[in-house]
Coordinates of C-alpha atoms and ligand atoms in Angstrom, one line a residue:
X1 CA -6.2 -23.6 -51.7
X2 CA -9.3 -25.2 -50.6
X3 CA -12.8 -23.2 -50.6
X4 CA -16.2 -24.2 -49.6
X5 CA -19.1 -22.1 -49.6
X6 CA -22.5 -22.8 -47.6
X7 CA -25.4 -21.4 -49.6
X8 CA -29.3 -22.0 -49.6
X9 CA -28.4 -21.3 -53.4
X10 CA -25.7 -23.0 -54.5
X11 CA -26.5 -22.9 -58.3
X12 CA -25.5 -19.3 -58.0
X13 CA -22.1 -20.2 -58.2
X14 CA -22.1 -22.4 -61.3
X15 CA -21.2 -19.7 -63.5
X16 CA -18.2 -19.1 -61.3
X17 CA -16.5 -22.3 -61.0
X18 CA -16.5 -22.2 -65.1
X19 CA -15.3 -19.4 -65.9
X20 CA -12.5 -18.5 -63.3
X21 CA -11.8 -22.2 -62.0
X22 CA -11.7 -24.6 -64.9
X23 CA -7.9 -24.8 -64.9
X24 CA -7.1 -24.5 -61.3
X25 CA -10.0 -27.3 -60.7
X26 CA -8.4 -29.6 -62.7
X27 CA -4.6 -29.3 -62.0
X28 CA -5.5 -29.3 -58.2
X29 CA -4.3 -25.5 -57.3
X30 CA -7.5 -24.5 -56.1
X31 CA -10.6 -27.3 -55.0
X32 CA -13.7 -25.3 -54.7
X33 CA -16.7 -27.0 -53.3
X34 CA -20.1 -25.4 -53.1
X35 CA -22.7 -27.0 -50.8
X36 CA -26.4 -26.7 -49.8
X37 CA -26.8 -25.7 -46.2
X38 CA -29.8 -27.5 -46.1
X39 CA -28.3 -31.0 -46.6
X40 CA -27.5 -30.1 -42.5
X41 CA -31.2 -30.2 -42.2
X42 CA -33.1 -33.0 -40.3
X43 CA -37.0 -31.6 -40.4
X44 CA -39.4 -32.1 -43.4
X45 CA -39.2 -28.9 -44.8
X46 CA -35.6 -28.2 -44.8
X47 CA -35.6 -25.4 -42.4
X48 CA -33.1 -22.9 -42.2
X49 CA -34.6 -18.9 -40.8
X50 CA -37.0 -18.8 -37.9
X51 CA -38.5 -15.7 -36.3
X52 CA -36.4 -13.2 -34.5
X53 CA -36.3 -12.8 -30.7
X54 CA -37.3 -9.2 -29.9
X55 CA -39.9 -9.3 -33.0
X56 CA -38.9 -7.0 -36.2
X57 CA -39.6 -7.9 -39.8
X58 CA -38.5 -10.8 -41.4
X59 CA -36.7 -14.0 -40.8
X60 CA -33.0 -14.6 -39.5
X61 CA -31.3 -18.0 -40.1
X62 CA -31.3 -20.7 -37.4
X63 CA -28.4 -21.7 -35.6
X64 CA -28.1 -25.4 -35.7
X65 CA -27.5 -26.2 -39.9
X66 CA -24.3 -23.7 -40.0
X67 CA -23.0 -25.6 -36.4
X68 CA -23.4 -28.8 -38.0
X69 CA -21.8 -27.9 -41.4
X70 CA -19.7 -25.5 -39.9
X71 CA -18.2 -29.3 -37.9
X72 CA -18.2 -31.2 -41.1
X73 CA -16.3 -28.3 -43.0
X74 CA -13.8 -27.5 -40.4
X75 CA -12.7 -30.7 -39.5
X76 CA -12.4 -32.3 -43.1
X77 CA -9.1 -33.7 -44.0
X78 CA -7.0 -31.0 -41.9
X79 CA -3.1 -30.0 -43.4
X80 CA -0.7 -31.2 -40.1
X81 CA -0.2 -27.9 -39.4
X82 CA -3.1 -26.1 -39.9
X83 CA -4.5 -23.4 -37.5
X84 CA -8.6 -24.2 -38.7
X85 CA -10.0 -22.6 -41.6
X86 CA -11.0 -19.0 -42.2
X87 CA -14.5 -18.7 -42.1
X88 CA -16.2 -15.3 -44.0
X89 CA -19.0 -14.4 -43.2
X90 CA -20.3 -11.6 -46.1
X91 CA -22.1 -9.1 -44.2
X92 CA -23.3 -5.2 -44.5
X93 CA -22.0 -4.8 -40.8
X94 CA -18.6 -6.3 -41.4
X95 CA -15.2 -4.6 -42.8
X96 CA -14.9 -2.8 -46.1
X97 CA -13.6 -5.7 -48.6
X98 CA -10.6 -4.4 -50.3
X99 CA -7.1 -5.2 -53.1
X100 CA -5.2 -5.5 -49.4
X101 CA -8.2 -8.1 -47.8
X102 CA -7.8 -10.2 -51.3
X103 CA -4.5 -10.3 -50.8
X104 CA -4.4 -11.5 -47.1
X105 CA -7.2 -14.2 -47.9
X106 CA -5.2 -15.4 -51.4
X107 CA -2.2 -16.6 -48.3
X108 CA -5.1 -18.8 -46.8
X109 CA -5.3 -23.0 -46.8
X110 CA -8.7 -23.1 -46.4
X111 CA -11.4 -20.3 -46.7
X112 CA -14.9 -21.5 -45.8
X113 CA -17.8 -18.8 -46.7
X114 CA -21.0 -18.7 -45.6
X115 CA -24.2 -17.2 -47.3
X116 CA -26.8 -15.8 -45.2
X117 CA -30.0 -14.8 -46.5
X118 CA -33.1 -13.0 -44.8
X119 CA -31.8 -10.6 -42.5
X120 CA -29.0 -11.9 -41.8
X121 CA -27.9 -14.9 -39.6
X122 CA -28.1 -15.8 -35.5
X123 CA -25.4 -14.2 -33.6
X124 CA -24.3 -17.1 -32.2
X125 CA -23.1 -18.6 -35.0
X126 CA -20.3 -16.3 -35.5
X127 CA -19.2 -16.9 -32.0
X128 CA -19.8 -20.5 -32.3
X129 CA -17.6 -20.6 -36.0
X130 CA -14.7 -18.7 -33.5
X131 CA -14.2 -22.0 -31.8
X132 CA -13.3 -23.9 -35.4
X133 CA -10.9 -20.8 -36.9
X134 CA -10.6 -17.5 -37.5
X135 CA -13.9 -15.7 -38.5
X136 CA -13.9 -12.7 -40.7
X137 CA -17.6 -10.6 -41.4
X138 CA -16.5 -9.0 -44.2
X139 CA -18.9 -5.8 -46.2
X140 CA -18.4 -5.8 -49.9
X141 CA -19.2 -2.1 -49.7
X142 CA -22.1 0.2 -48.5
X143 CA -25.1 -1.0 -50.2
X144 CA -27.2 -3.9 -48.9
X145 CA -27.5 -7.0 -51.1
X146 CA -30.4 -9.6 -50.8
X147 CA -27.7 -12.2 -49.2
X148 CA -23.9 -13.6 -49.3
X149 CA -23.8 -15.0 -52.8
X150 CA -23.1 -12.4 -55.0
X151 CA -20.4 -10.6 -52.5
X152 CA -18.8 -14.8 -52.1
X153 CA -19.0 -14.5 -56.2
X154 CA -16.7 -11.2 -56.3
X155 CA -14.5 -12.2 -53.5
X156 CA -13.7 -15.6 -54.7
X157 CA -12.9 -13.8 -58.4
X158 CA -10.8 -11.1 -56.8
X159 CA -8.8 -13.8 -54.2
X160 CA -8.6 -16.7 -57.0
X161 CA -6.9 -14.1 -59.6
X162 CA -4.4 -13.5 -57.1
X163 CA -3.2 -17.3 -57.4
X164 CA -0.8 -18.6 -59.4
X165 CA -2.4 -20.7 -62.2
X166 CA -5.9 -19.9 -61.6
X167 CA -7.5 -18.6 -64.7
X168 CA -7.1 -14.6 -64.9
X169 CA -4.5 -14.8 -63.6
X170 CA -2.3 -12.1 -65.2
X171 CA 1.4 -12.1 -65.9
X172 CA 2.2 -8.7 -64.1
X173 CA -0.5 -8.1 -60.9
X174 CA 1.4 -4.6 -59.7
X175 CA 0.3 -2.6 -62.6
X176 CA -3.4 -2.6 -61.8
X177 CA -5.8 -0.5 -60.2
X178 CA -5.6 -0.2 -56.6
X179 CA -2.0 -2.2 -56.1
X180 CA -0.1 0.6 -56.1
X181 CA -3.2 2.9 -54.6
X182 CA -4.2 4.6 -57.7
X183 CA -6.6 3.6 -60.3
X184 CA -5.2 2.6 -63.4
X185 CA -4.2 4.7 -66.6
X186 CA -6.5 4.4 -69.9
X187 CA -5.9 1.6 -72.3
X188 CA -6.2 2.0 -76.1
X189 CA -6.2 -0.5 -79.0
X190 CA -6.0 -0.3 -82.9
X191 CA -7.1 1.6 -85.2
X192 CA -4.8 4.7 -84.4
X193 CA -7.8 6.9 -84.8
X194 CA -11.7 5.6 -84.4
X195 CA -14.5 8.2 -85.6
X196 CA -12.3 10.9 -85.1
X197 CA -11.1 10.0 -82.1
X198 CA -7.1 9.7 -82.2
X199 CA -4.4 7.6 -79.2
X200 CA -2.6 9.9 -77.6
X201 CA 0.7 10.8 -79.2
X202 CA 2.7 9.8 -76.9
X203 CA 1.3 6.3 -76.9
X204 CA 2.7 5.6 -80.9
X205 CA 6.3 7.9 -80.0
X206 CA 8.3 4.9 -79.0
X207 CA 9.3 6.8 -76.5
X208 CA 8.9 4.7 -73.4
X209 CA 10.7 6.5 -70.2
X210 CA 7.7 9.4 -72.3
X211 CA 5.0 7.3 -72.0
X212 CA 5.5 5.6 -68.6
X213 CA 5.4 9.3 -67.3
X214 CA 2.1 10.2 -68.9
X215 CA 0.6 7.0 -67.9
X216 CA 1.7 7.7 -63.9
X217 CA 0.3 11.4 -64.7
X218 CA -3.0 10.4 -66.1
X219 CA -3.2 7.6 -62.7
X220 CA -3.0 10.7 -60.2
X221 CA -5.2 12.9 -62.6
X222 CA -7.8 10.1 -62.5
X223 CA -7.8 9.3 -58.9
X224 CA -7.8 13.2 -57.6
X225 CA -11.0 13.3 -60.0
X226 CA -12.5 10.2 -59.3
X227 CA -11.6 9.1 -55.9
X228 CA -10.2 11.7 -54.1
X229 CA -10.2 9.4 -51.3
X230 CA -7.3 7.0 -52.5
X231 CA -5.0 10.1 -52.4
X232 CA -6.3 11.7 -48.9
X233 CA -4.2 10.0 -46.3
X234 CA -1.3 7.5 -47.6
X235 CA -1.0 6.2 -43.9
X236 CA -5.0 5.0 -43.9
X237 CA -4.7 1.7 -45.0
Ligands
JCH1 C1 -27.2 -10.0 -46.5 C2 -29.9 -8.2 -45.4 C3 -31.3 -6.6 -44.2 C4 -28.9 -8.0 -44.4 C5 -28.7 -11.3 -45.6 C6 -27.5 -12.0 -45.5 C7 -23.1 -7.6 -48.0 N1 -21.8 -5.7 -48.7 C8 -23.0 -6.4 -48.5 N2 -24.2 -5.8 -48.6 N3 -25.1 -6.7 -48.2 C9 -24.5 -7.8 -47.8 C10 -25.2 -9.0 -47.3 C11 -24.5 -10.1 -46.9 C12 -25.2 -11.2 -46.3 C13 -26.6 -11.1 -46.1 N4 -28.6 -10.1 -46.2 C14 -29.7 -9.2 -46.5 C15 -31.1 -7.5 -45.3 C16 -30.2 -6.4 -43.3 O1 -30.4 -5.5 -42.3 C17 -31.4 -5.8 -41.3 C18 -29.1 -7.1 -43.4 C19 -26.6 -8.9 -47.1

């Protein structure tokens, strides 16, 4: 899988290509490429926002750097049969980012993010980015973050766990939280009891067909108490 991300801040995203990319960098599974939108700058000053039409505070991000690297990113050494990237646009306005969306992006051949800052980014660009490939504006949930980086950063993790030999990648991906709809059952370690503080029995019987029963009963216990949500409709999503 390729992946570029257009960011005003692209050191953000050193930390990221370390820890969860090193293997899949070097053994060619997954090519990650972060670049500076402004390099698709011609003035002096590097300028990227501008004033918004209609007044309001603060700045939105011109049109003309995304076109251009949009146009350098899209067309890059295409796959014969490639339909044009998937461009993602992180967004408080877009659709809720989920296990399922991780999944669907993890299939892609090329995922192209882009990081807006200010308030956000000139419509037009999104209608313009249609024209290369499919455009997704995609929420990271219901808060509102200073820009695109840190909801790229927990995308890329949870889509680039999801492929094979990408570090953290796990042997088993089914059991987790929110595969299988629930969230997951509590872990415990050694010692056997901590500070008065004993495992479960069940855990240290032996007895497996036992303890795969208590762990599905702790899930549902968890998500009614937790995230009742999860359990409210099974035909939702
Ligand atoms: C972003 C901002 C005021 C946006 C600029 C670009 C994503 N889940 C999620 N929360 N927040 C984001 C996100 C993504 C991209 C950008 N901002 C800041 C500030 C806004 O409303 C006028 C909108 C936030």
């Amino acid at each position: 899988m390729r992946i570029d991300v257009l960011s005003i801040f692209p050191t953000y995203f050193d930390g990221l290509a370390l820890s969860l990319l090193g293997k899949a960098q070097s053994s060619g599974i997954l090519d990650l490429t972060v670049r500076d939108l402004r390099d698709w700058t011609s003035d002096r000053h590097r300028t990227v926002d501008d004033t918004p039409y209609g007044g309001g505070a603060g700045m939105v991000m011109k049109p003309e750097p995304w076109a251009l690297a949009l146009d350098d990113l899209a067309s890059a050494a295409p796959s014969p049969s490639e339909q044009g990237p998937t461009i993602i646009f992180p967004s408080p306005a877009g659709e809720v980012f989920t296990q399922a969306t991780a999944r669907d992006l993890s299939t892609r051949e090329h995922l192209i993010f882009g990081c807006g800052r200010y308030e956000g980014i000139d419509e037009r660009v999104f209608e313009y980015a249609s024209s290369l490939g499919e455009v997704r504006l995609i929420s990271l949930g219901d808060y509102v973050l200073n820009g695109g980086e840190v909801a790229t950063m927990a995308m890329i993790e949870a889509i680039g766990r999801l492929i094979p030999g990408v570090v953290g990648n796990p042997e088993s991906l089914v059991e987790e939280s929110h595969e299988d709809g629930l969230l997951e059952y509590p872990s415990y370690t050694k010692p056997s009891s901590w500070r008065d503080r004993p495992v479960p029995d069940v855990l240290l019987s032996g007895n497996h067909k036992a303890i795969a029963a208590w762990r599905r009963d702790q899930q549902i216990e968890r998500t009614r108490a937790r995230r009742p949500d999860l359990l409210a409709d099974e035909s939702e999503d």
